[in-house]
């Protein structure tokens, strides 16, 4: 890919999405097969809507029915290989789909017997469990990529051959019936917490986002961002940041977010003078930040709440300040880059009028406010999403342009079911990894290893945990990413006394950082594809722009008040103000510009000042403020001389 590619070149968006977002590589069907898929997908969505509104089944049954729908649709929609038919469903995939559905519905059909003989599985139980695990891994490979199934297979091998591993990781080993019973016939493995969250909260929020999109919410978000920020310096880049942040509140995928907003914002950024690689990087960083933006947070917030044993709203509130710091840092950098290059905003006549936009489509914001209202009011996330969907359907009829007709509603139900497949398969498969950790105690062993290597030093432990999370998170969807990193990497932080909320936020941030970090930087590569830029250069630029995202987690581990742990009003406000100023200095340091070019030696000083303001403490804050004042007057004087 070359930066000098013509700006008016036609972009094959569908090809880019399919290349970097494996969940979009589903079959395009027609005729009776398409009608059949539509019927099954609608049934899946309606089942979850009904149970959300009128009461869930018993936990194990709810999870099993959910996974049955997921596996059945996955085998029908996703081809086994690139050479498999992409416009029709072959006979063997129908057989696999039925077999997969049977292995999960076996739990429902024989539920009472399984409960009665808990811990004493029959030969049939073991065979069904073995087949169910194998089909789940294959479904996950199809809808995602081989990374997660390979990790799950390694976990199963480790459970069986544990006695042959080095002493630090060795355990006595478990036989196959014990492993399958633990992984498939109880609530420690496949049907554990991850699939539980997928079957309730996550599915409902995915369905909410899908139905909301059918009202024209995506275009409204971009138009709203244009109206707010389009005329400012470097306006299109700020539109990218703002629209991706808002889109992140309802999107569960950084790559999908890039492809949704980037097709509009990246050409706009290039049109006013941003380099293609910079435009692609801005969109990638902004879209990846959507995974840490409340309320959905790539569905990780729901898992985090379960792991912490706290209400979901507490996790969402704790994520607000870190997310604001992340986006403030990106916004500062795009502004300084635009100032350095002399890039202006878009002309007024090319922008929508804010008031007219709010009058015509502002009612689409009501469902988002309704979700927040219900969550704050004490409703469960699932109930909040249920009422959010009903609110969306109701308010869509306020305007003819946003009205949810029957075809649009059916499309929303189908897309909601299809959009859940990747997350659900990942949750089921990652349950095997979690089950391995609970069966063998591997999480605590790795924690001990990290602490031993670091000598108990918190900063070194954080750095080792950061590297572990980036490596573990490479190529994984957000939900699976968080579960793996929180199971394997977080225990080391917890053992050193880090507040649980800060520890889990830390591993979440660095897990999703893999979407920006070469060589597996899927969001950055998708942005590069749209921009027509060099993929590696785009990835490196994205890492630089997201530098605050790499530093902020260290700060809230040191100062957990930023994630609302033991927060008191005045110190909390002081921490936010100094952190925001620190983020501004950080942007100056990475871009190397403020009023005029900043010399290298001063960039180093400014970077140290940023760290001083981000780190809690009176003396460090005083140092950071002194650097800010000095830099302001020094650069102002240099600018006048030029």
Coordinates of C-alpha atoms in Angstrom, one line a residue:
X1 CA 0.0 0.0 0.0
X2 CA 1.3 3.4 -0.9
X3 CA 0.5 6.8 0.6
X4 CA 0.4 8.4 -2.8
X5 CA -2.6 6.3 -3.9
X6 CA -5.2 8.6 -5.6
X7 CA -7.8 9.9 -3.1
X8 CA -10.7 9.3 -5.4
X9 CA -9.8 5.6 -5.9
X10 CA -12.8 3.3 -5.3
X11 CA -12.6 1.5 -2.0
X12 CA -13.9 -2.1 -1.8
X13 CA -15.2 -1.7 1.7
X14 CA -16.8 -5.1 1.8
X15 CA -13.5 -6.7 0.9
X16 CA -11.7 -4.7 3.7
X17 CA -14.3 -5.7 6.3
X18 CA -14.1 -9.3 5.3
X19 CA -10.3 -9.2 5.3
X20 CA -9.9 -7.8 8.8
X21 CA -13.2 -8.7 10.5
X22 CA -13.7 -12.4 10.4
X23 CA -17.2 -12.1 11.8
X24 CA -18.2 -10.5 8.5
X25 CA -17.1 -13.4 6.3
X26 CA -20.5 -15.1 6.4
X27 CA -22.4 -16.6 3.4
X28 CA -24.6 -14.5 1.2
X29 CA -27.6 -16.7 0.7
X30 CA -30.8 -16.5 -1.4
X31 CA -34.0 -18.4 -1.9
X32 CA -35.3 -20.8 0.7
X33 CA -31.9 -21.1 2.5
X34 CA -31.9 -17.3 3.1
X35 CA -35.6 -17.5 4.3
X36 CA -34.7 -20.4 6.7
X37 CA -31.7 -18.4 8.2
X38 CA -33.9 -15.3 8.6
X39 CA -36.5 -17.5 10.4
X40 CA -34.0 -19.1 12.8
X41 CA -32.2 -15.8 13.5
X42 CA -35.6 -14.1 14.2
X43 CA -36.5 -17.0 16.5
X44 CA -33.2 -16.6 18.4
X45 CA -33.7 -12.9 18.9
X46 CA -37.4 -13.3 19.9
X47 CA -36.4 -16.0 22.4
X48 CA -34.0 -13.7 24.1
X49 CA -36.4 -10.8 24.0
X50 CA -39.1 -13.0 25.6
X51 CA -36.9 -14.4 28.4
X52 CA -35.5 -10.9 29.1
X53 CA -39.0 -9.5 29.5
X54 CA -40.9 -12.4 31.1
X55 CA -38.2 -14.4 32.9
X56 CA -35.2 -16.5 32.2
X57 CA -35.1 -20.2 32.1
X58 CA -33.0 -22.1 34.7
X59 CA -29.4 -20.8 34.3
X60 CA -28.0 -24.0 32.6
X61 CA -31.0 -24.3 30.3
X62 CA -30.8 -20.6 29.3
X63 CA -27.1 -21.0 28.4
X64 CA -27.7 -24.3 26.5
X65 CA -30.5 -23.0 24.4
X66 CA -28.5 -19.8 23.6
X67 CA -25.5 -21.8 22.6
X68 CA -27.7 -24.2 20.5
X69 CA -29.0 -21.3 18.4
X70 CA -25.4 -19.9 18.1
X71 CA -23.8 -23.1 16.9
X72 CA -26.6 -24.0 14.6
X73 CA -26.5 -20.6 12.9
X74 CA -22.7 -20.5 12.9
X75 CA -22.3 -23.7 10.9
X76 CA -24.9 -22.6 8.4
X77 CA -23.6 -19.1 7.9
X78 CA -19.8 -19.5 8.0
X79 CA -18.0 -21.7 5.5
X80 CA -15.4 -24.1 6.7
X81 CA -12.6 -22.9 4.3
X82 CA -12.2 -20.2 1.7
X83 CA -12.9 -22.8 -1.0
X84 CA -16.2 -23.8 0.6
X85 CA -19.4 -22.5 -1.0
X86 CA -20.2 -18.9 0.0
X87 CA -23.6 -18.6 -1.6
X88 CA -25.2 -21.8 -0.5
X89 CA -25.2 -24.1 2.5
X90 CA -23.6 -27.5 1.7
X91 CA -25.3 -30.7 3.1
X92 CA -22.4 -31.4 5.5
X93 CA -22.9 -28.1 7.3
X94 CA -26.5 -28.9 7.8
X95 CA -25.4 -32.1 9.5
X96 CA -22.8 -30.3 11.6
X97 CA -25.3 -27.6 12.6
X98 CA -27.9 -30.2 13.8
X99 CA -25.2 -32.2 15.6
X100 CA -24.0 -29.1 17.4
X101 CA -27.5 -28.1 18.4
X102 CA -28.1 -31.6 19.7
X103 CA -25.0 -31.6 21.9
X104 CA -26.1 -28.4 23.7
X105 CA -29.9 -29.3 23.8
X106 CA -28.8 -32.6 25.4
X107 CA -28.2 -30.5 28.5
X108 CA -31.8 -29.3 28.4
X109 CA -33.4 -32.6 27.5
X110 CA -31.5 -34.6 30.2
X111 CA -31.2 -31.8 32.7
X112 CA -32.8 -33.6 35.7
X113 CA -30.7 -36.8 35.1
X114 CA -27.5 -34.8 34.8
X115 CA -28.2 -33.0 38.1
X116 CA -29.0 -36.3 39.8
X117 CA -25.7 -38.0 38.7
X118 CA -23.5 -34.8 39.0
X119 CA -19.9 -35.8 39.0
X120 CA -20.6 -39.3 37.7
X121 CA -21.1 -38.9 34.0
X122 CA -22.2 -41.9 31.8
X123 CA -20.4 -43.0 28.7
X124 CA -23.1 -41.1 26.6
X125 CA -22.5 -37.9 28.6
X126 CA -18.8 -38.1 27.9
X127 CA -19.3 -38.8 24.2
X128 CA -21.8 -35.9 23.8
X129 CA -19.5 -33.6 25.8
X130 CA -16.5 -34.5 23.7
X131 CA -18.5 -33.9 20.5
X132 CA -19.9 -30.7 21.9
X133 CA -16.4 -29.3 22.7
X134 CA -15.0 -30.3 19.3
X135 CA -17.9 -28.6 17.4
X136 CA -17.7 -25.5 19.6
X137 CA -14.0 -25.2 18.8
X138 CA -14.7 -25.6 15.0
X139 CA -17.5 -23.0 15.1
X140 CA -15.2 -20.6 16.9
X141 CA -12.5 -21.1 14.3
X142 CA -15.0 -20.4 11.5
X143 CA -16.5 -17.2 13.0
X144 CA -13.3 -15.8 14.6
X145 CA -9.8 -17.2 13.9
X146 CA -7.7 -20.1 14.9
X147 CA -6.1 -18.3 17.9
X148 CA -8.8 -18.9 20.5
X149 CA -9.5 -22.6 19.6
X150 CA -5.7 -23.3 19.7
X151 CA -5.5 -21.7 23.1
X152 CA -8.4 -23.9 24.2
X153 CA -6.8 -27.1 22.8
X154 CA -3.5 -26.2 24.6
X155 CA -5.6 -25.8 27.8
X156 CA -7.2 -29.2 27.4
X157 CA -3.8 -30.8 26.7
X158 CA -2.4 -29.1 29.8
X159 CA -5.2 -30.5 31.9
X160 CA -4.4 -34.0 30.8
X161 CA -0.6 -33.9 30.6
X162 CA 0.0 -31.6 33.6
X163 CA 2.4 -34.0 35.3
X164 CA 4.9 -33.7 32.4
X165 CA 5.2 -29.9 32.6
X166 CA 8.1 -28.1 34.3
X167 CA 7.7 -28.1 38.1
X168 CA 6.5 -24.5 38.3
X169 CA 3.4 -25.4 36.1
X170 CA 3.1 -29.1 36.9
X171 CA 0.0 -30.7 38.4
X172 CA -1.1 -34.3 38.8
X173 CA -3.1 -34.4 35.6
X174 CA -6.7 -35.4 35.0
X175 CA -8.4 -38.1 33.0
X176 CA -10.6 -37.5 30.0
X177 CA -14.0 -38.1 31.8
X178 CA -13.0 -35.7 34.6
X179 CA -11.9 -33.0 32.1
X180 CA -15.1 -33.3 30.0
X181 CA -17.3 -33.4 33.1
X182 CA -15.6 -30.2 34.3
X183 CA -15.6 -28.5 31.0
X184 CA -19.0 -29.4 29.6
X185 CA -21.4 -30.9 32.1
X186 CA -21.2 -28.2 34.8
X187 CA -20.9 -24.5 35.1
X188 CA -17.1 -24.2 35.4
X189 CA -16.2 -24.5 31.7
X190 CA -18.2 -24.0 28.5
X191 CA -21.4 -23.2 30.4
X192 CA -19.7 -20.9 32.9
X193 CA -19.8 -17.2 33.6
X194 CA -18.7 -16.1 30.1
X195 CA -21.6 -17.9 28.2
X196 CA -23.9 -16.8 31.0
X197 CA -23.2 -13.2 30.3
X198 CA -23.4 -13.8 26.6
X199 CA -26.8 -15.4 26.9
X200 CA -28.3 -12.5 28.9
X201 CA -26.7 -9.1 29.0
X202 CA -24.4 -9.2 25.9
X203 CA -27.0 -10.6 23.5
X204 CA -29.6 -8.0 24.5
X205 CA -27.1 -5.1 24.1
X206 CA -26.1 -6.4 20.7
X207 CA -29.7 -6.6 19.7
X208 CA -30.4 -3.1 21.0
X209 CA -27.5 -1.7 18.9
X210 CA -28.7 -3.6 15.8
X211 CA -32.3 -2.4 16.1
X212 CA -31.0 1.2 16.8
X213 CA -28.9 1.1 13.7
X214 CA -32.0 0.3 11.6
X215 CA -33.4 3.7 12.6
X216 CA -30.5 5.4 10.9
X217 CA -28.5 6.0 14.1
X218 CA -25.1 5.5 12.4
X219 CA -25.6 8.3 9.9
X220 CA -27.1 10.5 12.6
X221 CA -24.0 10.0 14.8
X222 CA -21.6 11.1 12.0
X223 CA -23.8 14.1 11.1
X224 CA -24.0 15.1 14.8
X225 CA -20.2 14.9 15.0
X226 CA -19.9 17.0 11.8
X227 CA -22.2 19.6 13.2
X228 CA -20.3 19.9 16.5
X229 CA -16.7 19.7 15.3
X230 CA -16.6 19.9 11.5
X231 CA -15.6 23.6 11.3
X232 CA -12.8 23.5 13.9
X233 CA -9.1 23.2 13.1
X234 CA -8.6 19.8 11.6
X235 CA -12.4 19.3 11.8
X236 CA -12.7 15.9 10.0
X237 CA -10.1 14.3 12.4
X238 CA -12.1 15.5 15.4
X239 CA -15.3 14.3 13.7
X240 CA -13.6 10.8 13.5
X241 CA -12.7 10.9 17.2
X242 CA -16.1 12.1 18.3
X243 CA -18.2 9.9 16.0
X244 CA -16.2 6.8 16.9
X245 CA -16.5 7.5 20.6
X246 CA -20.3 7.8 20.3
X247 CA -20.5 4.8 18.0
X248 CA -18.4 2.9 20.6
X249 CA -21.2 3.2 23.1
X250 CA -23.3 0.8 21.0
X251 CA -20.6 -1.1 19.0
X252 CA -18.8 -4.2 20.2
X253 CA -16.0 -4.4 17.7
X254 CA -13.1 -2.0 17.0
X255 CA -12.8 -3.3 13.4
X256 CA -16.5 -2.9 12.8
X257 CA -16.3 0.6 14.2
X258 CA -13.5 1.5 11.9
X259 CA -15.4 0.3 8.9
X260 CA -18.6 2.0 10.0
X261 CA -17.3 5.5 10.6
X262 CA -14.0 5.3 8.8
X263 CA -15.5 5.1 5.3
X264 CA -16.8 8.6 5.8
X265 CA -14.2 10.2 8.1
X266 CA -11.0 8.9 6.5
X267 CA -11.6 10.4 3.0
X268 CA -12.7 13.6 4.7
X269 CA -9.4 13.8 6.7
X270 CA -7.4 13.1 3.5
X271 CA -9.4 15.8 1.6
X272 CA -8.2 18.6 3.9
X273 CA -4.5 17.5 3.9
X274 CA -3.9 14.8 6.5
X275 CA -1.5 12.1 5.4
X276 CA -3.3 8.8 4.6
X277 CA -1.5 6.8 7.2
X278 CA -2.3 9.5 9.9
X279 CA -6.0 9.5 8.9
X280 CA -6.2 5.7 9.1
X281 CA -4.4 5.7 12.5
X282 CA -6.7 8.4 13.9
X283 CA -9.8 6.3 13.0
X284 CA -8.2 3.1 14.3
X285 CA -7.3 4.7 17.7
X286 CA -10.7 6.4 18.0
X287 CA -12.6 3.2 17.1
X288 CA -10.5 1.0 19.4
X289 CA -11.3 3.4 22.2
X290 CA -14.9 2.5 21.8
X291 CA -14.1 -0.8 23.5
X292 CA -13.4 1.1 26.8
X293 CA -16.3 3.6 26.3
X294 CA -19.3 3.0 28.6
X295 CA -21.9 1.7 28.6
X296 CA -21.2 -1.4 26.5
X297 CA -17.3 -1.5 26.5
X298 CA -17.2 -4.3 23.9
X299 CA -19.4 -6.3 26.2
X300 CA -16.4 -6.6 28.6
X301 CA -18.2 -4.5 31.3
X302 CA -20.7 -7.2 31.9
X303 CA -18.1 -9.9 32.4
X304 CA -16.1 -7.6 34.6
X305 CA -19.1 -6.9 36.8
X306 CA -19.6 -10.7 37.2
X307 CA -15.9 -11.3 38.1
X308 CA -15.9 -8.4 40.6
X309 CA -19.3 -9.3 42.1
X310 CA -20.5 -5.7 41.8
X311 CA -23.4 -4.0 40.0
X312 CA -22.8 -3.4 36.3
X313 CA -23.4 0.3 36.7
X314 CA -20.5 0.6 39.1
X315 CA -18.1 -0.8 36.3
X316 CA -19.6 1.6 33.7
X317 CA -19.1 4.6 36.0
X318 CA -15.6 3.6 36.9
X319 CA -14.7 3.5 33.2
X320 CA -15.8 7.0 32.5
X321 CA -12.7 9.0 33.6
X322 CA -10.2 6.6 31.9
X323 CA -12.2 6.7 28.7
X324 CA -12.3 10.5 28.8
X325 CA -8.6 10.7 29.3
X326 CA -8.0 8.4 26.4
X327 CA -10.2 10.4 24.0
X328 CA -8.9 13.7 25.3
X329 CA -5.3 12.6 24.5
X330 CA -6.3 11.6 20.9
X331 CA -8.2 14.9 20.4
X332 CA -5.3 17.0 21.6
X333 CA -2.9 15.2 19.2
X334 CA -5.1 15.6 16.2
X335 CA -5.6 19.3 17.0
X336 CA -1.9 19.9 17.4
X337 CA -1.2 18.0 14.2
X338 CA -3.8 20.0 12.3
X339 CA -2.3 23.2 13.8
X340 CA 1.2 22.2 12.8
X341 CA 0.1 21.4 9.2
X342 CA -2.2 24.5 9.0
X343 CA -5.2 22.3 8.3
X344 CA -8.6 24.1 8.5
X345 CA -12.0 22.8 9.1
X346 CA -14.7 22.1 6.6
X347 CA -16.7 25.0 5.1
X348 CA -20.0 25.8 6.8
X349 CA -22.1 25.0 3.7
X350 CA -20.8 21.3 3.7
X351 CA -21.9 20.7 7.3
X352 CA -25.4 19.9 8.7
X353 CA -26.9 22.4 11.0
X354 CA -27.0 21.2 14.6
X355 CA -30.4 22.5 15.5
X356 CA -32.0 21.2 12.4
X357 CA -30.4 17.8 12.9
X358 CA -31.6 17.6 16.5
X359 CA -35.1 18.6 15.5
X360 CA -35.3 15.9 12.7
X361 CA -33.4 13.0 14.4
X362 CA -32.6 14.1 17.9
X363 CA -35.2 11.6 19.2
X364 CA -32.8 8.8 18.3
X365 CA -30.8 9.8 21.4
X366 CA -33.7 9.0 23.7
X367 CA -33.0 5.2 23.8
X368 CA -29.4 5.8 24.9
X369 CA -30.6 8.1 27.7
X370 CA -33.3 5.5 28.5
X371 CA -30.7 2.8 28.9
X372 CA -28.7 5.0 31.3
X373 CA -31.9 5.9 33.2
X374 CA -32.8 2.3 33.8
X375 CA -29.3 1.3 34.8
X376 CA -29.0 4.1 37.3
X377 CA -32.5 3.2 38.5
X378 CA -31.3 -0.2 39.6
X379 CA -32.6 -2.4 36.7
X380 CA -30.3 -5.2 35.6
X381 CA -28.4 -4.6 32.3
X382 CA -30.6 -7.2 30.6
X383 CA -33.8 -5.4 31.7
X384 CA -32.3 -2.0 30.8
X385 CA -31.5 -3.3 27.3
X386 CA -35.0 -4.8 27.0
X387 CA -36.7 -1.6 27.8
X388 CA -34.1 0.2 25.6
X389 CA -35.3 -1.9 22.6
X390 CA -38.9 -1.2 23.3
X391 CA -38.1 2.6 23.6
X392 CA -36.2 2.5 20.3
X393 CA -39.2 0.9 18.5
X394 CA -41.6 3.5 20.1
X395 CA -39.5 6.6 19.3
X396 CA -38.7 5.5 15.8
X397 CA -42.3 6.4 14.8
X398 CA -41.7 10.1 15.7
X399 CA -40.3 10.6 12.3
X400 CA -41.0 9.0 8.9
X401 CA -37.3 8.8 8.2
X402 CA -36.5 6.8 11.3
X403 CA -39.6 4.6 11.4
X404 CA -39.0 0.9 12.0
X405 CA -41.1 -0.8 9.4
X406 CA -41.6 -4.5 9.6
X407 CA -38.8 -5.3 7.1
X408 CA -36.4 -3.0 9.1
X409 CA -37.4 -4.7 12.3
X410 CA -36.9 -8.1 10.9
X411 CA -33.5 -7.0 9.6
X412 CA -32.6 -5.7 13.1
X413 CA -33.6 -9.0 14.6
X414 CA -31.5 -11.0 12.1
X415 CA -28.5 -8.7 12.4
X416 CA -28.7 -8.9 16.2
X417 CA -28.6 -12.7 16.1
X418 CA -25.8 -12.8 13.5
X419 CA -23.8 -10.1 15.4
X420 CA -23.9 -12.2 18.6
X421 CA -22.4 -15.4 17.0
X422 CA -18.7 -14.3 17.3
X423 CA -19.1 -13.1 20.9
X424 CA -21.0 -16.2 22.0
X425 CA -18.6 -18.7 20.4
X426 CA -15.7 -16.8 21.9
X427 CA -17.4 -16.9 25.3
X428 CA -18.1 -20.6 25.1
X429 CA -14.5 -21.4 24.0
X430 CA -12.9 -19.1 26.5
X431 CA -14.9 -20.9 29.2
X432 CA -12.6 -23.9 28.5
X433 CA -9.6 -21.7 29.3
X434 CA -11.2 -20.4 32.4
X435 CA -12.2 -24.0 33.3
X436 CA -8.6 -25.1 32.8
X437 CA -7.4 -22.3 35.2
X438 CA -9.9 -23.3 37.9
X439 CA -9.1 -27.0 37.5
X440 CA -5.3 -26.7 37.5
X441 CA -4.7 -23.3 39.3
X442 CA -2.6 -22.0 36.4
X443 CA -3.7 -18.4 36.9
X444 CA -2.1 -18.4 40.4
X445 CA 1.0 -20.1 39.1
X446 CA 1.6 -17.5 36.4
X447 CA 0.9 -14.8 38.9
X448 CA 3.6 -16.2 41.1
X449 CA 6.0 -16.4 38.2
X450 CA 5.4 -12.8 37.2
X451 CA 5.9 -11.6 40.8
X452 CA 9.0 -13.7 41.2
X453 CA 10.6 -12.2 38.0
X454 CA 9.6 -8.7 39.1
X455 CA 10.9 -9.2 42.6
X456 CA 7.6 -7.9 43.9
X457 CA 8.2 -4.5 42.3
X458 CA 4.8 -3.1 41.3
X459 CA 6.1 -1.1 38.2
X460 CA 8.0 -4.1 36.8
X461 CA 4.9 -6.3 37.5
X462 CA 2.7 -3.9 35.6
X463 CA 5.1 -3.8 32.7
X464 CA 5.3 -7.6 32.6
X465 CA 1.5 -7.8 32.8
X466 CA 1.1 -5.3 30.0
X467 CA 3.3 -7.4 27.7
X468 CA 1.4 -10.5 28.7
X469 CA -2.0 -8.9 27.9
X470 CA -0.9 -7.5 24.5
X471 CA 0.4 -11.0 23.5
X472 CA -2.7 -12.8 24.9
X473 CA -5.1 -10.3 23.3
X474 CA -3.6 -10.5 19.8
X475 CA -6.4 -11.4 17.4
X476 CA -9.1 -12.1 20.0
X477 CA -12.5 -10.3 20.1
X478 CA -12.9 -7.9 23.1
X479 CA -15.0 -10.2 25.3
X480 CA -12.7 -13.3 24.9
X481 CA -9.7 -11.0 25.2
X482 CA -10.8 -9.7 28.6
X483 CA -11.7 -13.1 30.0
X484 CA -8.3 -14.6 29.0
X485 CA -6.2 -11.6 30.3
X486 CA -8.2 -11.4 33.5
X487 CA -7.9 -15.1 34.2
X488 CA -4.2 -15.4 33.3
X489 CA -2.6 -12.0 34.0
X490 CA -4.8 -10.1 36.5
X491 CA -4.0 -12.4 39.5
X492 CA -0.4 -11.1 39.7
X493 CA -1.8 -7.6 40.2
X494 CA -4.3 -8.7 42.8
X495 CA -1.6 -10.5 44.8
X496 CA 0.3 -7.3 45.1
X497 CA -2.7 -5.5 46.5
X498 CA -3.9 -3.6 43.4
X499 CA -7.6 -2.6 43.8
X500 CA -9.6 -5.3 41.8
X501 CA -11.4 -2.6 39.7
X502 CA -8.1 -1.0 38.7
X503 CA -6.5 -4.5 38.0
X504 CA -9.3 -5.6 35.7
X505 CA -9.4 -2.2 33.9
X506 CA -5.6 -2.5 33.5
X507 CA -5.8 -5.9 31.7
X508 CA -8.8 -4.8 29.6
X509 CA -6.9 -1.7 28.3
X510 CA -3.8 -3.6 27.4
X511 CA -5.8 -6.5 25.9
X512 CA -7.5 -4.3 23.4
X513 CA -4.3 -2.5 22.7
X514 CA -3.4 -5.5 20.6
X515 CA -5.9 -4.2 18.0
X516 CA -3.5 -1.2 17.5
X517 CA -0.1 -2.9 18.1
X518 CA 1.8 -4.4 15.2
X519 CA 2.1 -7.1 14.0
X520 CA -1.5 -8.1 14.9
X521 CA -3.1 -4.6 14.7
X522 CA -6.5 -5.5 13.0
X523 CA -8.1 -2.1 13.6
X524 CA -5.1 -0.2 12.3
X525 CA -4.8 -2.4 9.2
X526 CA -8.5 -1.9 8.5
X527 CA -8.0 1.9 8.7
X528 CA -5.0 1.6 6.4
X529 CA -7.0 -0.4 3.9
X530 CA -9.7 2.3 3.8
X531 CA -7.1 5.1 3.7
X532 CA -4.9 3.4 1.0
X533 CA -1.9 3.7 3.3
X534 CA 1.0 1.6 4.4
X535 CA -0.3 -0.9 7.0
X536 CA 2.7 -1.0 9.2
X537 CA 3.2 2.8 9.2
X538 CA -0.4 3.2 10.1
X539 CA 0.0 0.8 13.0
X540 CA 3.1 2.5 14.4
X541 CA 1.3 5.9 14.1
X542 CA -1.7 4.5 15.9
X543 CA 0.5 3.3 18.8
X544 CA 1.9 6.8 19.1
X545 CA -1.5 8.4 19.1
X546 CA -2.7 5.9 21.7
X547 CA 0.2 6.5 24.0
X548 CA -2.1 8.0 26.6
X549 CA -4.0 4.7 26.5
X550 CA -0.8 2.9 27.4
X551 CA 0.0 5.3 30.2
X552 CA -3.4 6.0 31.8
X553 CA -3.8 2.4 33.1
X554 CA -0.5 2.8 35.1
X555 CA -1.9 6.0 36.6
X556 CA -5.2 4.5 37.8
X557 CA -3.4 1.6 39.3
X558 CA -1.3 4.1 41.3
X559 CA -4.3 6.3 41.9
X560 CA -7.4 4.1 41.9
X561 CA -9.5 7.1 42.8
X562 CA -9.7 7.6 39.0
X563 CA -11.7 4.4 38.8
X564 CA -13.9 5.5 41.7
X565 CA -12.1 3.4 44.3
X566 CA -12.4 5.2 47.7
X567 CA -13.0 8.5 45.8
X568 CA -13.7 11.7 47.7
X569 CA -14.9 14.9 46.0
X570 CA -12.0 17.3 46.2
X571 CA -9.1 14.9 45.7
X572 CA -11.0 13.2 42.9
X573 CA -11.5 16.6 41.1
X574 CA -7.9 17.4 41.6
X575 CA -6.8 14.1 40.1
X576 CA -9.0 14.6 37.0
X577 CA -7.8 18.2 36.4
X578 CA -4.1 17.3 36.7
X579 CA -4.6 14.2 34.6
X580 CA -6.2 16.2 31.9
X581 CA -3.4 18.7 31.9
X582 CA -0.9 15.8 31.8
X583 CA -2.7 14.4 28.8
X584 CA -2.3 17.8 27.1
X585 CA 1.4 17.8 27.8
X586 CA 1.6 14.2 26.5
X587 CA 0.1 15.3 23.3
X588 CA 2.5 18.1 22.9
X589 CA 5.4 15.7 23.5
X590 CA 4.3 13.0 21.0
X591 CA 3.3 15.5 18.2
X592 CA 6.3 17.8 18.9
X593 CA 4.3 21.0 18.4
X594 CA 2.9 23.9 20.4
X595 CA 2.6 27.3 18.7
X596 CA 5.7 26.2 16.8
X597 CA 8.0 23.2 16.5
X598 CA 9.2 21.9 19.9
X599 CA 13.0 21.0 20.1
X600 CA 13.8 17.4 21.0
X601 CA 15.3 18.3 24.5
X602 CA 12.1 20.1 25.4
X603 CA 9.9 17.2 24.2
X604 CA 11.7 15.0 26.7
X605 CA 11.1 17.6 29.5
X606 CA 7.5 17.9 28.4
X607 CA 7.0 14.1 28.5
X608 CA 8.5 14.0 32.0
X609 CA 6.1 16.8 33.0
X610 CA 3.2 14.9 31.7
X611 CA 4.2 11.9 33.8
X612 CA 4.5 14.2 36.8
X613 CA 0.9 15.4 36.3
X614 CA -0.5 11.9 35.6
X615 CA 1.2 10.5 38.7
X616 CA -0.6 11.4 42.0
X617 CA 1.2 13.6 44.4
X618 CA 1.7 17.3 45.2
X619 CA 5.4 17.5 44.3
X620 CA 4.9 15.7 41.0
X621 CA 1.9 17.9 40.1
X622 CA 4.0 21.0 40.9
X623 CA 6.8 19.8 38.7
X624 CA 4.3 19.1 35.8
X625 CA 2.7 22.5 36.2
X626 CA 6.1 24.2 36.2
X627 CA 6.9 22.4 33.0
X628 CA 3.6 23.5 31.4
X629 CA 4.2 27.2 32.3
X630 CA 7.8 27.2 31.1
X631 CA 6.9 25.5 27.9
X632 CA 4.0 27.9 27.2
X633 CA 6.2 31.0 27.5
X634 CA 9.3 29.4 25.9
X635 CA 7.3 28.3 22.8
X636 CA 5.4 31.6 22.6
X637 CA 8.7 33.5 22.5
X638 CA 10.1 31.2 19.9
X639 CA 6.9 31.5 17.7
X640 CA 7.2 35.4 17.8
X641 CA 10.8 35.2 16.6
X642 CA 9.9 33.1 13.6

